Short mmCIF file of C-alpha atoms and ligand atoms in Angstrom, two decimals:
data_model
loop_
_atom_site.label_atom_id
_atom_site.label_comp_id
_atom_site.label_asym_id
_atom_site.label_seq_id
_atom_site.Cartn_x
_atom_site.Cartn_y
_atom_site.Cartn_z
CA MET A 1 -2.56 -2.41 25.87
CA ALA A 2 0.15 0.11 24.96
CA THR A 3 2.92 -0.52 22.47
CA PRO A 4 5.24 -3.42 23.39
CA THR A 5 7.50 -2.56 26.28
CA VAL A 6 10.38 -4.17 28.10
CA SER A 7 8.81 -4.66 31.52
CA ALA A 8 11.41 -6.39 33.62
CA ARG A 9 14.67 -8.23 33.64
CA SER A 10 14.19 -11.71 35.09
CA ALA A 11 16.13 -12.97 38.04
CA ASP A 12 16.81 -16.04 35.93
CA GLU A 13 20.36 -15.54 34.63
CA GLU A 14 19.60 -17.02 31.25
CA LEU A 15 16.57 -14.86 30.66
CA ARG A 16 17.56 -11.53 29.09
CA ASP A 17 14.16 -9.84 29.32
CA VAL A 18 10.41 -10.24 29.45
CA GLN A 19 8.31 -8.17 27.08
CA GLU A 20 4.61 -7.65 26.67
CA THR A 21 2.51 -7.23 23.60
CA SER A 22 -1.10 -7.73 22.49
CA CYS A 23 -0.26 -10.41 19.95
CA CYS A 24 2.88 -12.48 19.42
CA ILE A 25 3.17 -14.12 16.03
CA VAL A 26 5.65 -16.95 15.62
CA GLY A 27 6.94 -17.38 12.05
CA GLY A 28 7.69 -14.77 9.40
CA GLY A 29 6.30 -16.66 6.40
CA PRO A 30 3.38 -15.36 4.31
CA ALA A 31 0.80 -16.04 7.08
CA GLY A 32 2.74 -14.45 9.94
CA ALA A 33 4.10 -11.49 7.98
CA MET A 34 0.68 -10.60 6.57
CA LEU A 35 -1.11 -10.94 9.92
CA SER A 36 1.52 -8.68 11.52
CA LEU A 37 0.97 -6.01 8.89
CA LEU A 38 -2.82 -6.16 9.11
CA LEU A 39 -2.86 -5.94 12.92
CA ALA A 40 -0.16 -3.27 13.09
CA ARG A 41 -2.03 -1.00 10.67
CA ARG A 42 -4.98 -1.20 13.09
CA GLY A 43 -2.73 0.06 15.87
CA ILE A 44 -2.57 -3.30 17.65
CA PRO A 45 0.79 -3.98 19.32
CA VAL A 46 2.23 -7.02 17.59
CA THR A 47 5.58 -8.78 17.77
CA LEU A 48 6.70 -11.07 14.94
CA LEU A 49 9.36 -13.66 15.79
CA GLU A 50 11.31 -15.30 12.95
CA MET A 51 14.00 -17.87 13.60
CA HIS A 52 16.12 -17.10 10.52
CA LYS A 53 18.38 -14.08 10.10
CA ASP A 54 16.69 -13.02 6.84
CA PHE A 55 13.88 -14.06 4.50
CA ASP A 56 16.24 -15.32 1.81
CA ARG A 57 16.03 -19.06 2.20
CA GLU A 58 15.27 -22.21 0.24
CA PHE A 59 12.72 -21.86 -2.53
CA ARG A 60 9.17 -22.14 -1.18
CA GLY A 61 7.04 -20.88 -4.02
CA ASP A 62 6.55 -17.40 -5.42
CA THR A 63 2.88 -17.37 -6.37
CA ILE A 64 0.69 -14.42 -5.36
CA HIS A 65 -2.90 -15.16 -6.35
CA PRO A 66 -5.69 -12.71 -7.30
CA SER A 67 -7.22 -13.08 -3.82
CA THR A 68 -4.04 -11.80 -2.16
CA LEU A 69 -3.67 -9.05 -4.76
CA GLU A 70 -7.24 -7.88 -4.07
CA ILE A 71 -6.53 -7.80 -0.33
CA LEU A 72 -3.35 -5.80 -0.90
CA ASP A 73 -5.37 -3.51 -3.15
CA GLN A 74 -7.81 -2.92 -0.29
CA ILE A 75 -4.95 -1.53 1.80
CA GLY A 76 -3.37 0.40 -1.09
CA LEU A 77 -0.36 -1.87 -1.63
CA ALA A 78 -1.15 -3.81 -4.81
CA ASP A 79 0.35 -1.26 -7.21
CA LYS A 80 3.44 -0.97 -5.06
CA LEU A 81 3.90 -4.75 -5.08
CA HIS A 82 3.78 -4.67 -8.88
CA GLU A 83 6.86 -2.39 -8.81
CA ILE A 84 8.92 -5.39 -7.64
CA PRO A 85 10.30 -7.45 -10.56
CA HIS A 86 7.63 -10.01 -11.44
CA THR A 87 6.00 -12.06 -14.16
CA LYS A 88 2.36 -13.01 -14.60
CA ILE A 89 0.77 -16.33 -15.44
CA SER A 90 -2.86 -16.89 -16.34
CA GLY A 91 -2.71 -20.70 -16.53
CA PRO A 92 -0.62 -23.56 -17.87
CA THR A 93 -0.80 -25.23 -21.26
CA ILE A 94 -0.46 -28.98 -20.72
CA LYS A 95 0.59 -31.35 -23.50
CA PHE A 96 -1.51 -34.56 -23.65
CA ALA A 97 -1.41 -37.24 -26.37
CA ASP A 98 -4.76 -35.99 -27.68
CA GLY A 99 -3.66 -32.35 -27.80
CA ASP A 100 -2.87 -29.37 -25.61
CA LEU A 101 -5.19 -28.47 -22.77
CA ARG A 102 -5.44 -25.36 -20.61
CA PRO A 103 -7.00 -26.79 -17.42
CA PHE A 104 -7.64 -23.32 -16.08
CA ASP A 105 -7.38 -19.81 -17.44
CA LEU A 106 -7.50 -16.92 -14.99
CA SER A 107 -7.63 -14.27 -17.69
CA ARG A 108 -11.44 -14.53 -17.90
CA LEU A 109 -11.99 -13.86 -14.18
CA LYS A 110 -13.82 -10.71 -13.12
CA THR A 111 -11.12 -9.07 -11.05
CA ARG A 112 -8.58 -6.26 -11.44
CA PHE A 113 -5.90 -8.96 -11.21
CA PRO A 114 -6.79 -11.87 -13.56
CA TYR A 115 -3.41 -13.58 -13.15
CA ILE A 116 -0.98 -15.11 -10.67
CA LEU A 117 1.85 -12.70 -9.93
CA LEU A 118 5.21 -14.43 -9.56
CA VAL A 119 7.39 -12.47 -7.13
CA ALA A 120 10.38 -13.99 -5.35
CA GLN A 121 9.05 -14.93 -1.90
CA VAL A 122 12.00 -13.24 -0.22
CA ARG A 123 11.11 -9.92 -1.93
CA PHE A 124 7.43 -10.38 -1.02
CA LEU A 125 8.17 -10.99 2.67
CA GLU A 126 10.63 -8.09 2.79
CA PHE A 127 7.96 -5.88 1.20
CA ILE A 128 5.23 -6.87 3.68
CA THR A 129 7.44 -6.52 6.77
CA ARG A 130 8.83 -3.19 5.49
CA GLU A 131 5.25 -1.92 5.20
CA ALA A 132 4.46 -3.26 8.69
CA ALA A 133 7.52 -1.47 10.09
CA LYS A 134 5.90 1.86 9.16
CA TYR A 135 3.51 1.33 12.10
CA PRO A 136 4.91 2.00 15.57
CA SER A 137 3.00 -0.91 17.11
CA PHE A 138 4.95 -3.47 14.99
CA ARG A 139 8.10 -5.14 16.18
CA LEU A 140 10.08 -7.72 14.19
CA VAL A 141 12.69 -9.91 15.87
CA MET A 142 14.84 -11.95 13.50
CA GLN A 143 16.95 -14.86 14.77
CA ALA A 144 14.30 -15.47 17.41
CA ASN A 145 13.93 -19.21 17.71
CA VAL A 146 10.83 -19.98 19.76
CA THR A 147 11.40 -22.97 22.01
CA GLN A 148 8.61 -22.94 24.58
CA LEU A 149 5.01 -21.94 25.19
CA LEU A 150 4.37 -20.07 28.44
CA LYS A 151 1.23 -21.32 30.17
CA GLU A 152 -0.91 -20.04 33.01
CA ASN A 153 -4.04 -21.72 34.35
CA GLY A 154 -4.29 -23.93 31.27
CA ALA A 155 -4.03 -21.02 28.80
CA VAL A 156 -1.09 -20.07 26.60
CA ARG A 157 0.26 -16.72 27.75
CA GLY A 158 3.25 -16.24 25.47
CA VAL A 159 6.50 -17.80 24.35
CA ARG A 160 10.13 -18.11 25.21
CA TYR A 161 12.65 -17.71 22.42
CA LEU A 162 16.38 -18.01 21.99
CA ALA A 163 18.26 -15.18 20.29
CA PRO A 164 22.01 -14.88 19.73
CA ASP A 165 22.25 -12.91 23.00
CA GLY A 166 20.30 -15.46 25.09
CA ALA A 167 16.71 -16.26 26.10
CA HIS A 168 13.77 -13.86 26.03
CA GLU A 169 10.11 -14.13 26.92
CA ILE A 170 7.08 -12.48 25.42
CA ARG A 171 3.91 -12.33 27.48
CA THR A 172 0.71 -11.84 25.55
CA PRO A 173 -3.01 -12.69 25.57
CA LEU A 174 -2.68 -14.17 22.05
CA THR A 175 0.09 -16.25 20.53
CA VAL A 176 -0.28 -17.13 16.85
CA GLY A 177 1.54 -20.17 15.52
CA ALA A 178 2.39 -19.32 11.90
CA ASP A 179 5.48 -21.47 12.04
CA GLY A 180 4.85 -23.59 8.99
CA ARG A 181 4.37 -27.24 8.12
CA PHE A 182 6.75 -28.53 10.82
CA SER A 183 5.16 -26.25 13.45
CA LEU A 184 6.75 -26.55 16.88
CA LEU A 185 3.87 -24.63 18.46
CA ARG A 186 1.41 -27.19 17.10
CA ARG A 187 3.46 -29.96 18.68
CA LEU A 188 3.89 -28.11 21.98
CA ALA A 189 0.12 -27.55 22.10
CA GLY A 190 -0.43 -31.29 21.63
CA PHE A 191 -2.24 -31.01 18.28
CA GLU A 192 -1.84 -33.83 15.79
CA PRO A 193 -2.61 -33.07 12.12
CA VAL A 194 -4.51 -35.65 10.11
CA LYS A 195 -2.35 -36.42 7.08
CA THR A 196 -3.14 -37.77 3.67
CA SER A 197 -0.31 -38.85 1.45
CA PRO A 198 -0.53 -37.43 -2.07
CA PRO A 199 1.01 -39.79 -4.64
CA MET A 200 3.86 -37.50 -5.67
CA ASP A 201 6.87 -35.45 -4.67
CA VAL A 202 8.36 -32.50 -6.57
CA LEU A 203 11.85 -31.34 -7.49
CA TRP A 204 12.12 -27.56 -7.99
CA PHE A 205 14.98 -25.95 -9.90
CA ARG A 206 15.82 -23.07 -12.20
CA LEU A 207 16.66 -23.29 -15.87
CA PRO A 208 18.37 -20.45 -17.71
CA LYS A 209 16.72 -18.35 -20.41
CA LEU A 210 18.42 -18.82 -23.78
CA PRO A 211 18.25 -16.67 -26.91
CA GLY A 212 15.12 -17.19 -29.05
CA GLU A 213 12.89 -18.70 -26.35
CA PRO A 214 9.51 -20.16 -27.41
CA GLU A 215 6.44 -18.14 -26.45
CA ILE A 216 4.51 -19.90 -23.70
CA VAL A 217 0.76 -19.26 -23.77
CA GLY A 218 -0.46 -18.27 -20.30
CA GLY A 219 3.11 -18.07 -18.95
CA ALA A 220 3.32 -21.73 -17.87
CA LEU A 221 3.48 -25.15 -19.50
CA GLY A 222 3.31 -28.77 -18.47
CA GLY A 223 4.35 -31.99 -20.17
CA ILE A 224 4.01 -35.66 -19.27
CA GLY A 225 6.24 -38.64 -20.07
CA GLY A 226 8.25 -41.48 -18.59
CA GLY A 227 6.18 -41.41 -15.38
CA ARG A 228 7.06 -37.76 -14.72
CA ILE A 229 5.36 -34.39 -15.11
CA PHE A 230 7.51 -31.45 -16.12
CA ILE A 231 6.27 -27.92 -15.32
CA LEU A 232 7.74 -24.58 -16.36
CA LEU A 233 6.79 -21.14 -15.10
CA GLU A 234 8.10 -18.09 -16.92
CA ARG A 235 10.23 -15.68 -14.87
CA ASN A 236 12.01 -12.54 -16.00
CA ASP A 237 15.49 -13.92 -16.41
CA TYR A 238 15.06 -17.66 -15.81
CA TRP A 239 12.52 -20.49 -15.94
CA GLN A 240 11.16 -21.86 -12.68
CA ALA A 241 10.93 -25.58 -13.35
CA ALA A 242 9.45 -28.52 -11.48
CA LEU A 243 9.65 -32.25 -12.05
CA VAL A 244 6.85 -34.24 -10.41
CA PHE A 245 7.53 -37.91 -9.72
CA ARG A 246 5.96 -40.82 -7.81
CA LYS A 247 6.31 -40.65 -4.03
CA GLY A 248 8.96 -43.03 -2.80
CA GLN A 249 11.20 -42.65 -5.87
CA TYR A 250 13.48 -39.91 -4.58
CA GLN A 251 16.36 -42.16 -3.52
CA GLN A 252 16.25 -43.96 -6.85
CA LEU A 253 16.24 -40.62 -8.72
CA HIS A 254 19.05 -39.28 -6.59
CA SER A 255 21.26 -42.29 -7.18
CA ALA A 256 20.61 -42.08 -10.94
CA GLY A 257 22.22 -38.63 -10.76
CA VAL A 258 21.34 -35.22 -12.18
CA GLN A 259 21.79 -36.59 -15.70
CA ALA A 260 18.56 -38.58 -15.18
CA ILE A 261 16.73 -35.28 -14.54
CA ARG A 262 18.24 -33.80 -17.70
CA LYS A 263 17.15 -36.90 -19.64
CA SER A 264 13.57 -36.67 -18.35
CA ILE A 265 13.35 -33.03 -19.39
CA ALA A 266 14.76 -33.75 -22.83
CA GLU A 267 12.26 -36.60 -23.34
CA ILE A 268 9.21 -34.64 -22.20
CA GLU A 269 10.08 -31.23 -23.66
CA PRO A 270 12.89 -31.54 -26.23
CA ARG A 271 12.81 -27.74 -26.68
CA PHE A 272 14.23 -27.46 -23.16
CA ALA A 273 16.99 -30.07 -23.49
CA PRO A 274 19.64 -27.31 -24.03
CA HIS A 275 18.40 -25.49 -20.91
CA ALA A 276 18.61 -28.71 -18.89
CA GLU A 277 22.36 -28.92 -19.61
CA SER A 278 22.80 -26.26 -16.91
CA LEU A 279 21.75 -28.81 -14.26
CA THR A 280 24.98 -30.34 -13.02
CA ASP A 281 24.62 -30.65 -9.25
CA TRP A 282 21.93 -31.67 -6.74
CA HIS A 283 22.55 -28.40 -4.88
CA GLN A 284 20.65 -26.67 -7.69
CA ILE A 285 17.56 -28.70 -6.84
CA THR A 286 15.07 -28.39 -3.95
CA LEU A 287 12.90 -31.34 -2.93
CA LEU A 288 9.30 -30.66 -1.93
CA SER A 289 8.08 -33.69 -0.07
CA VAL A 290 4.41 -33.31 -0.87
CA GLU A 291 2.05 -33.47 2.05
CA SER A 292 -1.56 -32.61 2.63
CA SER A 293 -2.80 -32.34 6.18
CA ARG A 294 -5.24 -30.55 8.42
CA CYS A 295 -5.36 -30.13 12.17
CA PRO A 296 -8.70 -31.11 13.68
CA LEU A 297 -8.29 -28.23 16.16
CA TRP A 298 -6.48 -24.96 15.35
CA HIS A 299 -6.76 -23.27 18.73
CA LYS A 300 -6.73 -23.53 22.48
CA PRO A 301 -7.07 -20.68 25.01
CA GLY A 302 -4.45 -18.07 24.10
CA LEU A 303 -3.14 -19.87 21.00
CA LEU A 304 -4.22 -19.92 17.34
CA LEU A 305 -2.60 -21.82 14.46
CA ILE A 306 -2.78 -20.42 10.92
CA GLY A 307 -1.26 -21.20 7.52
CA ASP A 308 0.72 -24.39 7.03
CA ALA A 309 0.82 -24.91 10.81
CA ALA A 310 -2.95 -25.55 10.66
CA HIS A 311 -3.19 -27.12 7.19
CA VAL A 312 -0.58 -28.11 4.65
CA MET A 313 -1.97 -27.81 1.13
CA SER A 314 -0.87 -30.04 -1.72
CA PRO A 315 1.00 -28.05 -4.42
CA VAL A 316 -1.80 -28.72 -6.95
CA GLY A 317 -2.95 -25.23 -7.98
CA GLY A 318 -0.18 -23.62 -5.92
CA VAL A 319 -2.58 -22.32 -3.27
CA GLY A 320 -0.50 -22.75 -0.07
CA ILE A 321 0.69 -19.14 0.16
CA ASN A 322 -2.73 -17.78 -0.74
CA TYR A 323 -4.49 -19.91 1.86
CA ALA A 324 -1.99 -18.90 4.54
CA ILE A 325 -2.69 -15.25 3.74
CA GLN A 326 -6.46 -15.76 3.72
CA ASP A 327 -6.18 -17.22 7.22
CA SER A 328 -4.43 -14.06 8.37
CA VAL A 329 -7.15 -11.87 6.83
CA VAL A 330 -9.93 -13.80 8.56
CA ALA A 331 -7.97 -13.73 11.83
CA THR A 332 -7.71 -9.94 11.47
CA ASN A 333 -11.44 -9.58 10.72
CA VAL A 334 -12.48 -11.73 13.67
CA LEU A 335 -9.88 -10.77 16.28
CA SER A 336 -8.94 -7.10 15.81
CA GLY A 337 -11.71 -5.69 18.01
CA ARG A 338 -11.04 -8.32 20.68
CA LEU A 339 -7.31 -7.67 20.66
CA LYS A 340 -7.92 -3.95 21.11
CA SER A 341 -10.04 -4.65 24.19
CA GLY A 342 -7.46 -7.19 25.43
CA ARG A 343 -10.04 -9.97 25.69
CA VAL A 344 -9.67 -12.78 23.17
CA SER A 345 -11.79 -15.77 24.07
CA ASP A 346 -11.39 -19.33 22.86
CA ALA A 347 -14.75 -18.90 21.09
CA ASP A 348 -13.21 -16.06 19.02
CA LEU A 349 -10.36 -18.33 17.99
CA ALA A 350 -12.85 -21.10 17.17
CA GLU A 351 -14.62 -18.64 14.87
CA VAL A 352 -11.40 -18.17 12.86
CA GLN A 353 -11.15 -21.94 12.40
CA ARG A 354 -14.87 -22.18 11.56
CA GLN A 355 -14.52 -19.65 8.74
CA ARG A 356 -11.33 -21.13 7.30
CA GLU A 357 -11.75 -24.87 7.78
CA TRP A 358 -14.51 -25.34 5.23
CA PRO A 359 -12.64 -23.67 2.32
CA THR A 360 -9.57 -25.66 3.25
CA ARG A 361 -11.53 -28.93 3.17
CA VAL A 362 -13.13 -28.09 -0.17
CA VAL A 363 -9.84 -27.32 -1.88
CA GLN A 364 -8.03 -30.28 -0.31
CA SER A 365 -10.82 -32.53 -1.64
CA ALA A 366 -10.49 -31.03 -5.14
CA GLN A 367 -6.71 -31.50 -4.97
CA SER A 368 -7.15 -35.09 -3.84
CA PHE A 369 -9.54 -35.77 -6.77
CA LEU A 370 -7.03 -34.38 -9.29
CA GLN A 371 -4.18 -36.29 -7.69
CA LYS A 372 -6.05 -39.59 -7.92
CA ARG A 373 -7.70 -39.10 -11.31
CA VAL A 374 -5.06 -37.19 -13.27
CA ILE A 375 -1.66 -37.00 -11.60
CA ALA A 376 -1.41 -40.61 -10.36
CA GLY A 377 -2.34 -41.83 -13.86
CA ALA A 378 0.33 -39.66 -15.46
CA LEU A 379 2.96 -40.86 -12.99
CA ASN A 380 2.13 -44.51 -13.56
CA THR A 381 2.41 -44.60 -17.33
CA ALA A 382 5.49 -44.37 -19.52
CA GLN A 383 3.75 -42.40 -22.29
CA ALA A 384 1.68 -39.24 -22.08
CA GLY A 385 -1.95 -40.43 -22.24
CA ASN A 386 -5.06 -38.57 -23.24
CA ALA A 387 -6.46 -35.83 -21.04
CA PRO A 388 -9.16 -37.20 -18.71
CA TRP A 389 -12.61 -36.45 -20.16
CA GLN A 390 -13.68 -34.64 -16.97
CA LEU A 391 -10.85 -32.14 -17.46
CA ARG A 392 -11.70 -31.56 -21.11
CA MET A 393 -15.36 -31.18 -20.20
CA PHE A 394 -14.55 -28.58 -17.54
CA THR A 395 -12.64 -26.47 -20.02
CA LYS A 396 -15.36 -26.60 -22.72
CA ILE A 397 -18.64 -25.86 -20.95
CA PRO A 398 -18.88 -22.11 -20.35
CA ILE A 399 -20.72 -22.33 -16.99
CA VAL A 400 -18.33 -24.80 -15.42
CA ARG A 401 -15.04 -23.79 -17.06
CA ASP A 402 -14.63 -20.86 -14.68
CA ILE A 403 -15.01 -23.03 -11.55
CA PRO A 404 -11.35 -24.25 -11.47
CA PRO A 405 -9.85 -20.77 -12.08
CA ARG A 406 -12.16 -19.27 -9.46
CA LEU A 407 -11.19 -21.96 -6.94
CA ILE A 408 -7.51 -21.38 -7.64
CA ALA A 409 -7.77 -17.59 -7.60
CA PHE A 410 -10.02 -17.12 -4.57
CA GLY A 411 -10.89 -20.49 -3.02
CA PRO A 412 -14.55 -21.43 -2.55
CA ARG A 413 -15.20 -18.29 -0.48
CA ARG A 414 -13.83 -14.87 -1.47
CA VAL A 415 -12.00 -13.42 1.53
CA ARG A 416 -12.08 -9.65 1.99
CA LEU A 417 -10.67 -7.45 4.71
CA ARG A 418 -13.47 -5.88 6.79
CA ASP A 419 -13.42 -2.30 8.14
CA VAL A 420 -10.44 -1.35 5.97
C1 FAD B 1 9.69 -26.31 -2.34
C2 FAD B 1 8.34 -25.69 -2.07
C3 FAD B 1 7.64 -25.09 -3.11
C4 FAD B 1 6.40 -24.50 -2.87
N1 FAD B 1 5.76 -23.89 -3.91
C5 FAD B 1 4.59 -23.22 -3.67
C6 FAD B 1 3.96 -22.46 -4.69
O1 FAD B 1 4.42 -22.40 -5.83
N2 FAD B 1 2.81 -21.80 -4.38
C7 FAD B 1 2.25 -21.84 -3.13
O2 FAD B 1 1.21 -21.21 -2.91
N3 FAD B 1 2.83 -22.55 -2.15
C8 FAD B 1 4.00 -23.21 -2.37
N4 FAD B 1 4.59 -23.91 -1.37
C9 FAD B 1 3.91 -23.95 -0.04
C10 FAD B 1 4.12 -22.62 0.65
O3 FAD B 1 5.51 -22.38 0.79
C11 FAD B 1 3.43 -22.64 2.00
O4 FAD B 1 2.09 -23.06 1.88
C12 FAD B 1 3.45 -21.27 2.64
O5 FAD B 1 4.76 -20.78 2.72
C13 FAD B 1 2.83 -21.34 4.03
O6 FAD B 1 3.05 -20.12 4.68
P1 FAD B 1 3.18 -20.07 6.26
O7 FAD B 1 3.42 -18.64 6.58
O8 FAD B 1 2.03 -20.77 6.88
O9 FAD B 1 4.45 -20.96 6.61
P2 FAD B 1 5.96 -20.82 6.13
O10 FAD B 1 6.07 -20.11 4.87
O11 FAD B 1 6.53 -22.19 6.22
O12 FAD B 1 6.61 -19.90 7.23
C14 FAD B 1 6.85 -20.37 8.53
C15 FAD B 1 7.93 -19.51 9.13
O13 FAD B 1 8.07 -19.85 10.50
C16 FAD B 1 9.45 -19.83 10.83
N5 FAD B 1 9.61 -20.67 12.01
C17 FAD B 1 9.45 -22.02 12.08
N6 FAD B 1 9.66 -22.44 13.34
C18 FAD B 1 9.96 -21.35 14.08
C19 FAD B 1 10.30 -21.15 15.44
N7 FAD B 1 10.36 -22.17 16.31
N8 FAD B 1 10.57 -19.90 15.86
C20 FAD B 1 10.51 -18.84 15.00
N9 FAD B 1 10.21 -18.98 13.68
C21 FAD B 1 9.93 -20.21 13.24
C22 FAD B 1 10.12 -20.36 9.58
O14 FAD B 1 11.47 -20.01 9.53
C23 FAD B 1 9.30 -19.71 8.48
O15 FAD B 1 9.81 -18.47 8.09
C24 FAD B 1 5.82 -24.53 -1.58
C25 FAD B 1 6.51 -25.14 -0.53
C26 FAD B 1 7.75 -25.71 -0.77
C27 FAD B 1 8.48 -26.36 0.40
#
């Protein structure tokens, strides 16, 4: 198929135009943006539809893991990404009653990038889509709110979207739903994710950097107390902070006011009590309602779900962005040749799910274990307890201590781009 073209103006008054492309990707998050870039650089006509007017939205995590950095390195973009303001973390130091513990340390991993790169997600998405725009087969439409799936003989054959100037349609042999955890495409396709309910929710906020800051080993720290977990990630000119609390307590926390958040921080990490004074309003705080889910089926003829639309990862280990990107790499490996020939079968789409479902299950199980054995315990006690023996054991035995960092950095299966 040639580059996307405007083929006709519909007789329908509301419909502004109908366009054609080889692949229409709905959602300009990490999964959709990355898949667009990878397909476009292979000369495949691809249209990316994003409902917002820019990428600068609520905080959704800024973690770029070694796996993603290796993939960007394969296509010559890793060094360029490092030119964007960033910090690096190799693993948190967590304060337990029986002493500090580093549950994972990426610095020992055998990779060119033994760290998590923290880059503002907005800058990352701008970077990826700017690179994609260098290929003539890429088209990005912002403020394109997809509202319908177009179907023909039981197969999805594109989407209808609303833009400020009216309705448009895109006709395509493959529609990719990369529209996130509240995916409309998943709902329109009739897929129901199976959900588990992790025991916690998270408040995310920034704290200012003050003169004479303490040095944080590994770039991140965690503390426990009063039924909360406080996490800090080092950024260039501020601290990215999170307060983890028991699911179901948000209303109670909210009515206690921001001063209750300041008090929690001061109790768990007195060194950061002065920083917490900057928290004066709930608008400074983003709630992450923690979810973990997986769709039993990620595809039907003409439609594939990837990223959070297919599986929402718990924030334990911060792997959501990385997993979304790994889905897009596998989709590129499996589907590029098919997209070029214009024949993508349901079996091809099933192959993408087959390759990605197992790693997703493995990591969700590991997250669930940690949530039950470590996090739930910490959230149910007033005082910081001892570190669970399993955690201490993992960090002491040389053969096993690299399992958690490897899982966090790459997942159970290292994903590489084929035919670069
Ligand atoms: C507060 C918070 C903190 C997080 N912290 C981390 C972290 O530290 N590390 C980490 O790895 N993960 C983190 N996550 C999870 C991470 O954000 C997701 O796993 C990741 O963004 C998934 O990428 P995605 O591309 O699948 O979906 P998303 O990033 O959700 O992108 C989906 C896109 O689709 C667009 N869209 C939705 N519906 C439509 C429509 N109808 N038409 C057109 N466009 C549409 C949306 O606007 C959005 O841009 C966090 C999430 C939250 C909410």
